[in-house]
Amino acid sequence: MTGHSDRAVDLADLERLAAALLPAEVRDFIAGGSGTERTLAANRTALDATYVVPRMLAGVEAAATRTSLVDTVAALPLAVAPMAYQRLVHPDGELAAARAAAAAGVPFTVSTLSSRTVEDIAGTDAALWFQLYWLRDRGVVTELVARAEAAGCSALVVTVDVPVMGRRLRDVRNGFALPSSVQAAHLAPGPSGAHDRRAGGSAVADHTGTAFDPTLGWHDLEWLRARTRLPLVVKGVLDPRDAVRCVDLGAAAVVVSNHGGRQLDGALPTALALPRVVEAVGATAEVLVDGGIRSGVDVLRVLALGASGALIGRPILWGLAVDGEHGVARVLRLLGVELEQALLLAGCVDVAAARDLTTHLDSCLP
Amino acid sequence: MTGHSDRAVDLADLERLAAALLPAEVRDFIAGGSGTERTLAANRTALDATYVVPRMLAGVEAAATRTSLVDTVAALPLAVAPMAYQRLVHPDGELAAARAAAAAGVPFTVSTLSSRTVEDIAGTDAALWFQLYWLRDRGVVTELVARAEAAGCSALVVTVDVPVMGRRLRDVRNGFALPSSVQAAHLAPGPSGAHDRRAGGSAVADHTGTAFDPTLGWHDLEWLRARTRLPLVVKGVLDPRDAVRCVDLGAAAVVVSNHGGRQLDGALPTALALPRVVEAVGATAEVLVDGGIRSGVDVLRVLALGASGALIGRPILWGLAVDGEHGVARVLRLLGVELEQALLLAGCVDVAAARDLTTHLDSCLP
Amino acid sequence: MTGHSDRAVDLADLERLAAALLPAEVRDFIAGGSGTERTLAANRTALDATYVVPRMLAGVEAAATRTSLVDTVAALPLAVAPMAYQRLVHPDGELAAARAAAAAGVPFTVSTLSSRTVEDIAGTDAALWFQLYWLRDRGVVTELVARAEAAGCSALVVTVDVPVMGRRLRDVRNGFALPSSVQAAHLAPGPSGAHDRRAGGSAVADHTGTAFDPTLGWHDLEWLRARTRLPLVVKGVLDPRDAVRCVDLGAAAVVVSNHGGRQLDGALPTALALPRVVEAVGATAEVLVDGGIRSGVDVLRVLALGASGALIGRPILWGLAVDGEHGVARVLRLLGVELEQALLLAGCVDVAAARDLTTHLDSCLP
Amino acid sequence: MTGHSDRAVDLADLERLAAALLPAEVRDFIAGGSGTERTLAANRTALDATYVVPRMLAGVEAAATRTSLVDTVAALPLAVAPMAYQRLVHPDGELAAARAAAAAGVPFTVSTLSSRTVEDIAGTDAALWFQLYWLRDRGVVTELVARAEAAGCSALVVTVDVPVMGRRLRDVRNGFALPSSVQAAHLAPGPSGAHDRRAGGSAVADHTGTAFDPTLGWHDLEWLRARTRLPLVVKGVLDPRDAVRCVDLGAAAVVVSNHGGRQLDGALPTALALPRVVEAVGATAEVLVDGGIRSGVDVLRVLALGASGALIGRPILWGLAVDGEHGVARVLRLLGVELEQALLLAGCVDVAAARDLTTHLDSCLP
Ligand SMILES: Cc1cc2nc3c(=O)[nH]c(=O)nc-3n(C[C@H](O)[C@H](O)[C@H](O)COP(=O)(O)O)c2cc1C
Ligand SMILES: Cc1cc2nc3c(=O)[nH]c(=O)nc-3n(C[C@H](O)[C@H](O)[C@H](O)COP(=O)(O)O)c2cc1C
Ligand SMILES: Cc1cc2nc3c(=O)[nH]c(=O)nc-3n(C[C@H](O)[C@H](O)[C@H](O)COP(=O)(O)O)c2cc1C
Ligand SMILES: Cc1cc2nc3c(=O)[nH]c(=O)nc-3n(C[C@H](O)[C@H](O)[C@H](O)COP(=O)(O)O)c2cc1C
């Protein structure tokens, strides 16, 4: 089957196609940020403001995009970001997305709030990372870690920027709730608070408030570090001091992220936070980044700013909405082709070479 | 009674609701700034340009918004800014606003030009501050101080940025005058110049010209300091040198303010002035700020820039216009909820912790 | 007679009124800049980007706007900029404008290309400066200096930024030429090249090309300095090195100007050039400035940047077009009222005090 | 014959005229950049953001625009940029453009992908440079160099920023292919891949992929340097380190270029790259620049930033499309007139003087 997604020549095309297909409240749930959506917009603007100085005459026949991310071999310096409830946009949900990730050779991150279980997803052959939300019920946390290990996940991604859910006003205005067909597959079965539609409130946010433990702290990270042999990735770090502490406690990597502008509105855009985190911990840990990455050029930008790789969020859901596995494959293929070309045009023989490029931040151009 | 204000999910909603309800000239009187409204706009832009770097893994169960402002206990690091003539937007005027402030646990500042007396407002249980305009009639100033003390006000807020009223062109174009139903309750009874409508002029500005003493100087501050046991707050300071002198003369606090862009057009926006004032006097005095604060994230921003707290101006009037006391309560509740969430998301256990956050000014993003 | 201009509450109102009255090609001749009009726009933007930090508690009853500019007493730190052919917009032309300047107590600069003679204008009681364009016919230059002296002018303003006329594309597109009713009163009588309309060209520019001497150099300035007892003002300086040389050769003042964006498109806006020129020569000479000054706040801005005063260009023509002398009086009255108020609000007892204000350049706000 | 182009008063007029005449896909092929066209836009914005500080009283009768570029005498500090397939916009193609260049006294650069042969173009009397793309077939490269030498070209311009063609999405969306009437005259005769229209792809890009050698490296430059007595110009350098190496290997000049925003989207705009390259190699080599130069003021800007001269790209094609040789002559005449005037207004007696002007980068104005 080939679908509409093949006509897309860049990710913006897929965004438009998905927007036309999805119900408004689902589109809003995906696209939205918190508060005034300032940080959401700034993620994008800060990338646009990052100019790269390409190198010439490097004699590069083909640029190698292959790399390793948190000890996982990756065909591209990319991983699929953890995103909840992917059945919202396509019946196959995470299965389809993971299959496409497998085919593209990039790690797929299974969310705690996945609408398919990690065991099911493990059947797809994708390299899996498991994303952990810190639930109030420590028993469930323990169980999730065990399931992730058993299912063959190769890293644990602990998301630390959701002690509570950010005020996503689109969802509040829409009174957004999950349809009963979409469930958090790892949590207790049956409709949860996330399904209870009420005017003037987001059921998904209500559910987070009930289920998540806001007190997640450094000692919990230590506790987790002691409990698992998997490498730990801490997702949601913006302050270099926090990054240092994560690495000191044994984290293999941090993800410079503001949760795609969905948590603290007004938080620093990731392209501005990235270089300082790299400076602080780049010598001893991997630094991943996400937020607004929409092209191979964006990937080149963050590599040049010192990242080891990037997580891709919303574009995966655009592809999934438009064409299921095939659409996600299109997203990853476009990113791969674009990145390979960007590396060639920048004179980089591989991903490591991109980290030696000079960048220039000029947030007013154009 | 619950009114329209409950549907508002942020303060911008309330602004829209109020704009739809109020007569154009009252809306303009409230919304307007002086001259080209450059400083009015810049107050807002400078806040938007202030990015905060949140901390993670702080293990914060609940963020304490409680603090003390000028020795007044406050449930939020906020006070209601002094604003004249609140009966313009609601028959209960200051009484309703003060009741909501009392319920929210934040100080209410009674303006010299209040349309209800400080004695009446004192009946509401709100913690009161009294705002002093320097009137030509020194006897009235003395009397106002005495009345404020007697009524139980816990601070005197001396506004120093109105030697004359700024040229607010909206009022001039509207030939704005007070309706006879709205009176300056502390001044001589009966219609004043502020009620005399004339084409091409603002009656309110005319009245200020007649009543206010433009020569207010440092010796007057000394005089006042000697006359009252109440802590002095000097409102309208932008230059750090002035802040130092205020504190040297015994002021307990300064408010970094350009009067909401209503006085000197072209004056520095407050978010830019704030850090330098904090640097100059923050160690020995409290530094409050106002101008364009419209969300809990904005409060977090100014705390991170070093402020002890913020005054809220126009949004109070939006709430009052839409729903009286209930509407003001909605404004304060939204700010409280937003701030608490912003603190949690920034890893701040309390207001003091927010002052250790790093900020980044990038006035071009996005 | 009182006219429409009384309804104007700021200079932008007068601009609109004038635009509605004037023929399109005259409006364009006045409003236009050279090339892409980048410098024209930047003059304005750079002023807007200049934020002032006002002082408080200065105890100022009334702000003195009186000052002296190039040894001429001036009721405001302003002079009317030299502008050619004022009869284009009003039959009384320079006479009306000079009468208004006289009434307002500010110097009026008579252009070499005035459409009324300096002798006629001298009858108005205005303090006069004479602006000198360097004509190819040295005899005429000599004669103009003699006439200026004889007519009682108190300064010679040598405009140095018009070796040739800038490419003002509006005039070129309009095929603009002077109507026969408007003549350069100081030059040989009868229609000149400036009156010969032709498609795709500006007759005014053609005339400049014929009449002006592009080789004007330092030795000419010396020659002039030796020939007249009048103080010399060099108008059109942007580079501090040129300012130094002017002062070394005996100039009493320089005007930081890019000719209102009408000469070199891409030239530095004057508010950015000003502080460096002040630093270079401010201790020993007066530094005036022009370009985009449209309010008393703008005057405060340039004073705070170190200028002694400002020249007002286009707004004078707006007033003249709308209401003749009365309209120009309105322009100067508005500027005076606005400046006095801006000084008061900035805590400045006089013009000198304004030069001690701190400024902040933030070209991205808002 | 005089055509429409005479009515154009600036290059923007010609752009509009050409846009109205050309088929949409040809217009897009010319106008387009790669990816999001960020670098395309930034080239222009960075020039606009470059303000020049003109000098006064220089006593300049006439500004000499004559200079020498890579040992070629040039009446203006300009050369026609190499541009492929000029018959796309006019039947006479490169012949017409070169004739106009000859008349204007500026070098014409013959592209490897010229639609007329270098021998034919050599008949026009223009000073010729030959632009070399690095073809997979080394024999053809050798032959092209020999033909260029034999035809009397005075420099070899090696373009190093096209290891592969940038993703120009307009062409991809248009499924752009060359019409059979337009051929790469120096390559094997008959339709090439560049003519094979297919949906969702650019035939021109496909052809580049087949024909060009992406491995072009430093050793190839050495090889070429040893093979020819012509001065080498390396086109497409942005990083000063690359510029240094080019010069060390014997290049006479570098062109700071991002291929008009057509190769790496996100690459630094040339006006920002230029000063650093000049600093690195300006003392020992010539530094040319291109990208967005659209007026004599732009030429002044890059001279003031240290360039020896500029290449003009798209505007040549606008002129060619509108009026053939006559249209290109109009483009060059406008640039010459504008530059001469800009030099005069900046007090520059010649091109060298312009390099001593001060510049100011303010990317936010206006
Ligand atoms: C619909 C949606 C659901 C998300 N769910 C999760 C989640 O379950 N766990 C998590 O750590 N992050 C989650 N995120 C955040 C993403 O992992 C990622 O940080 C963000 O989307 C990256 O920005 P981008 O979407 O601009 O690429 C979610 C984001 C979106 C848009
Ligand atoms: C309608 C209105 C009336 C005001 N009246 C007073 C007043 O009587 N005394 C005073 O010190 N400030 C007064 N202010 C200024 C406010 O105290 C405060 O500085 C400003 O409104 C803060 O900015 P914001 O409105 O953007 O929050 C007034 C402001 C408004 C909008
Ligand atoms: C219509 C017009 C005519 C002018 N004529 C002259 C002139 O004759 N001599 C001169 O030195 N400057 C002349 N100027 C420039 C002005 O003196 C002044 O530098 C400029 O207008 C200031 O900018 P503003 O118009 O933005 O205030 C003229 C400007 C305009 C708009
Ligand atoms: C239609 C077109 C074809 C081009 N062909 C070539 C080429 O064959 N060789 C080359 O080195 N550059 C080529 N370029 C790039 C130009 O030489 C030049 O770098 C660029 O156009 C300069 O930017 P400008 O068009 O904004 O002036 C081409 C550009 C365009 C627009």
mmCIF file with all atom_site columns, C-alpha atoms in Angstrom, chain B residues 71-157:
data_model
loop_
_atom_site.group_PDB
_atom_site.id
_atom_site.type_symbol
_atom_site.label_atom_id
_atom_site.label_alt_id
_atom_site.label_comp_id
_atom_site.label_asym_id
_atom_site.label_entity_id
_atom_site.label_seq_id
_atom_site.pdbx_PDB_ins_code
_atom_site.Cartn_x
_atom_site.Cartn_y
_atom_site.Cartn_z
_atom_site.occupancy
_atom_site.B_iso_or_equiv
_atom_site.pdbx_formal_charge
_atom_site.auth_seq_id
_atom_site.auth_comp_id
_atom_site.auth_asym_id
_atom_site.auth_atom_id
_atom_site.pdbx_PDB_model_num
ATOM 1  C CA . ASP B 1 71  ? 5.555   42.539 56.363 1.00 0.00 ? 71  ASP B CA 1
ATOM 2  C CA . THR B 1 72  ? 2.084   41.610 55.189 1.00 0.00 ? 72  THR B CA 1
ATOM 3  C CA . VAL B 1 73  ? 1.351   37.904 54.999 1.00 0.00 ? 73  VAL B CA 1
ATOM 4  C CA . ALA B 1 74  ? 0.274   37.058 51.475 1.00 0.00 ? 74  ALA B CA 1
ATOM 5  C CA . ALA B 1 75  ? -1.064  33.785 50.140 1.00 0.00 ? 75  ALA B CA 1
ATOM 6  C CA . LEU B 1 76  ? 0.537   34.629 46.803 1.00 0.00 ? 76  LEU B CA 1
ATOM 7  C CA . PRO B 1 77  ? 3.501   36.877 45.967 1.00 0.00 ? 77  PRO B CA 1
ATOM 8  C CA . LEU B 1 78  ? 0.954   39.317 44.609 1.00 0.00 ? 78  LEU B CA 1
ATOM 9  C CA . ALA B 1 79  ? -0.915  42.406 45.606 1.00 0.00 ? 79  ALA B CA 1
ATOM 10 C CA . VAL B 1 80  ? -3.732  44.225 43.901 1.00 0.00 ? 80  VAL B CA 1
ATOM 11 C CA . ALA B 1 81  ? -2.234  47.363 42.342 1.00 0.00 ? 81  ALA B CA 1
ATOM 12 C CA . PRO B 1 82  ? -3.715  50.700 43.326 1.00 0.00 ? 82  PRO B CA 1
ATOM 13 C CA . MET B 1 83  ? -6.251  51.678 40.704 1.00 0.00 ? 83  MET B CA 1
ATOM 14 C CA . ALA B 1 84  ? -8.472  54.707 40.782 1.00 0.00 ? 84  ALA B CA 1
ATOM 15 C CA . TYR B 1 85  ? -12.214 54.848 40.369 1.00 0.00 ? 85  TYR B CA 1
ATOM 16 C CA . GLN B 1 86  ? -13.110 51.180 40.334 1.00 0.00 ? 86  GLN B CA 1
ATOM 17 C CA . ARG B 1 87  ? -16.816 51.992 40.346 1.00 0.00 ? 87  ARG B CA 1
ATOM 18 C CA . LEU B 1 88  ? -16.301 52.890 36.696 1.00 0.00 ? 88  LEU B CA 1
ATOM 19 C CA . VAL B 1 89  ? -16.535 49.209 35.882 1.00 0.00 ? 89  VAL B CA 1
ATOM 20 C CA . HIS B 1 90  ? -18.787 47.841 38.622 1.00 0.00 ? 90  HIS B CA 1
ATOM 21 C CA . PRO B 1 91  ? -21.173 49.474 41.108 1.00 0.00 ? 91  PRO B CA 1
ATOM 22 C CA . ASP B 1 92  ? -19.473 47.781 44.081 1.00 0.00 ? 92  ASP B CA 1
ATOM 23 C CA . GLY B 1 93  ? -16.103 49.034 42.892 1.00 0.00 ? 93  GLY B CA 1
ATOM 24 C CA . GLU B 1 94  ? -13.266 48.662 45.371 1.00 0.00 ? 94  GLU B CA 1
ATOM 25 C CA . LEU B 1 95  ? -15.451 46.837 47.874 1.00 0.00 ? 95  LEU B CA 1
ATOM 26 C CA . ALA B 1 96  ? -15.919 43.910 45.545 1.00 0.00 ? 96  ALA B CA 1
ATOM 27 C CA . ALA B 1 97  ? -12.287 43.825 44.534 1.00 0.00 ? 97  ALA B CA 1
ATOM 28 C CA . ALA B 1 98  ? -11.102 44.006 48.130 1.00 0.00 ? 98  ALA B CA 1
ATOM 29 C CA . ARG B 1 99  ? -13.444 41.201 49.170 1.00 0.00 ? 99  ARG B CA 1
ATOM 30 C CA . ALA B 1 100 ? -11.964 38.997 46.481 1.00 0.00 ? 100 ALA B CA 1
ATOM 31 C CA . ALA B 1 101 ? -8.450  39.968 47.556 1.00 0.00 ? 101 ALA B CA 1
ATOM 32 C CA . ALA B 1 102 ? -9.343  39.098 51.141 1.00 0.00 ? 102 ALA B CA 1
ATOM 33 C CA . ALA B 1 103 ? -10.631 35.712 50.070 1.00 0.00 ? 103 ALA B CA 1
ATOM 34 C CA . ALA B 1 104 ? -7.512  35.081 48.005 1.00 0.00 ? 104 ALA B CA 1
ATOM 35 C CA . GLY B 1 105 ? -5.292  36.258 50.823 1.00 0.00 ? 105 GLY B CA 1
ATOM 36 C CA . VAL B 1 106 ? -3.506  38.993 48.921 1.00 0.00 ? 106 VAL B CA 1
ATOM 37 C CA . PRO B 1 107 ? -3.101  42.643 49.937 1.00 0.00 ? 107 PRO B CA 1
ATOM 38 C CA . PHE B 1 108 ? -5.389  45.162 48.312 1.00 0.00 ? 108 PHE B CA 1
ATOM 39 C CA . THR B 1 109 ? -4.006  48.619 47.646 1.00 0.00 ? 109 THR B CA 1
ATOM 40 C CA . VAL B 1 110 ? -6.481  51.448 48.149 1.00 0.00 ? 110 VAL B CA 1
ATOM 41 C CA . SER B 1 111 ? -5.849  54.292 45.749 1.00 0.00 ? 111 SER B CA 1
ATOM 42 C CA . THR B 1 112 ? -5.932  57.910 46.820 1.00 0.00 ? 112 THR B CA 1
ATOM 43 C CA . LEU B 1 113 ? -8.451  58.181 44.009 1.00 0.00 ? 113 LEU B CA 1
ATOM 44 C CA . SER B 1 114 ? -10.523 55.257 45.226 1.00 0.00 ? 114 SER B CA 1
ATOM 45 C CA . SER B 1 115 ? -14.227 55.542 44.552 1.00 0.00 ? 115 SER B CA 1
ATOM 46 C CA . ARG B 1 116 ? -14.913 53.941 47.951 1.00 0.00 ? 116 ARG B CA 1
ATOM 47 C CA . THR B 1 117 ? -13.340 55.147 51.172 1.00 0.00 ? 117 THR B CA 1
ATOM 48 C CA . VAL B 1 118 ? -10.568 53.282 52.893 1.00 0.00 ? 118 VAL B CA 1
ATOM 49 C CA . GLU B 1 119 ? -12.843 52.982 55.925 1.00 0.00 ? 119 GLU B CA 1
ATOM 50 C CA . ASP B 1 120 ? -15.513 51.240 53.876 1.00 0.00 ? 120 ASP B CA 1
ATOM 51 C CA . ILE B 1 121 ? -12.960 48.972 52.270 1.00 0.00 ? 121 ILE B CA 1
ATOM 52 C CA . ALA B 1 122 ? -11.460 48.177 55.644 1.00 0.00 ? 122 ALA B CA 1
ATOM 53 C CA . GLY B 1 123 ? -14.740 46.431 56.394 1.00 0.00 ? 123 GLY B CA 1
ATOM 54 C CA . THR B 1 124 ? -13.875 43.705 53.899 1.00 0.00 ? 124 THR B CA 1
ATOM 55 C CA . ASP B 1 125 ? -11.187 41.961 55.920 1.00 0.00 ? 125 ASP B CA 1
ATOM 56 C CA . ALA B 1 126 ? -8.614  42.421 53.191 1.00 0.00 ? 126 ALA B CA 1
ATOM 57 C CA . ALA B 1 127 ? -5.060  43.258 54.151 1.00 0.00 ? 127 ALA B CA 1
ATOM 58 C CA . LEU B 1 128 ? -4.885  46.851 52.985 1.00 0.00 ? 128 LEU B CA 1
ATOM 59 C CA . TRP B 1 129 ? -2.122  49.058 51.707 1.00 0.00 ? 129 TRP B CA 1
ATOM 60 C CA . PHE B 1 130 ? -2.833  52.694 51.097 1.00 0.00 ? 130 PHE B CA 1
ATOM 61 C CA . GLN B 1 131 ? -1.538  54.383 47.971 1.00 0.00 ? 131 GLN B CA 1
ATOM 62 C CA . LEU B 1 132 ? -0.678  58.030 48.339 1.00 0.00 ? 132 LEU B CA 1
ATOM 63 C CA . TYR B 1 133 ? -0.692  60.578 45.562 1.00 0.00 ? 133 TYR B CA 1
ATOM 64 C CA . TRP B 1 134 ? 1.070   63.764 46.535 1.00 0.00 ? 134 TRP B CA 1
ATOM 65 C CA . LEU B 1 135 ? -1.697  66.340 46.587 1.00 0.00 ? 135 LEU B CA 1
ATOM 66 C CA . ARG B 1 136 ? -1.041  70.055 46.476 1.00 0.00 ? 136 ARG B CA 1
ATOM 67 C CA . ASP B 1 137 ? -2.975  70.374 49.712 1.00 0.00 ? 137 ASP B CA 1
ATOM 68 C CA . ARG B 1 138 ? -0.528  69.033 52.267 1.00 0.00 ? 138 ARG B CA 1
ATOM 69 C CA . GLY B 1 139 ? -3.325  68.999 54.828 1.00 0.00 ? 139 GLY B CA 1
ATOM 70 C CA . VAL B 1 140 ? -5.177  66.411 52.826 1.00 0.00 ? 140 VAL B CA 1
ATOM 71 C CA . VAL B 1 141 ? -2.025  64.303 52.520 1.00 0.00 ? 141 VAL B CA 1
ATOM 72 C CA . THR B 1 142 ? -1.648  64.386 56.292 1.00 0.00 ? 142 THR B CA 1
ATOM 73 C CA . GLU B 1 143 ? -5.273  63.479 56.728 1.00 0.00 ? 143 GLU B CA 1
ATOM 74 C CA . LEU B 1 144 ? -5.054  60.606 54.237 1.00 0.00 ? 144 LEU B CA 1
ATOM 75 C CA . VAL B 1 145 ? -2.094  59.141 56.081 1.00 0.00 ? 145 VAL B CA 1
ATOM 76 C CA . ALA B 1 146 ? -3.992  59.378 59.335 1.00 0.00 ? 146 ALA B CA 1
ATOM 77 C CA . ARG B 1 147 ? -7.066  57.755 57.828 1.00 0.00 ? 147 ARG B CA 1
ATOM 78 C CA . ALA B 1 148 ? -4.978  54.965 56.315 1.00 0.00 ? 148 ALA B CA 1
ATOM 79 C CA . GLU B 1 149 ? -3.346  54.275 59.661 1.00 0.00 ? 149 GLU B CA 1
ATOM 80 C CA . ALA B 1 150 ? -6.627  54.414 61.491 1.00 0.00 ? 150 ALA B CA 1
ATOM 81 C CA . ALA B 1 151 ? -8.270  52.098 59.010 1.00 0.00 ? 151 ALA B CA 1
ATOM 82 C CA . GLY B 1 152 ? -5.573  49.516 59.659 1.00 0.00 ? 152 GLY B CA 1
ATOM 83 C CA . CYS B 1 153 ? -3.570  49.730 56.473 1.00 0.00 ? 153 CYS B CA 1
ATOM 84 C CA . SER B 1 154 ? -0.260  47.963 56.841 1.00 0.00 ? 154 SER B CA 1
ATOM 85 C CA . ALA B 1 155 ? 1.791   49.929 54.328 1.00 0.00 ? 155 ALA B CA 1
ATOM 86 C CA . LEU B 1 156 ? 1.882   53.260 52.564 1.00 0.00 ? 156 LEU B CA 1
ATOM 87 C CA . VAL B 1 157 ? 2.555   53.080 48.848 1.00 0.00 ? 157 VAL B CA 1
#
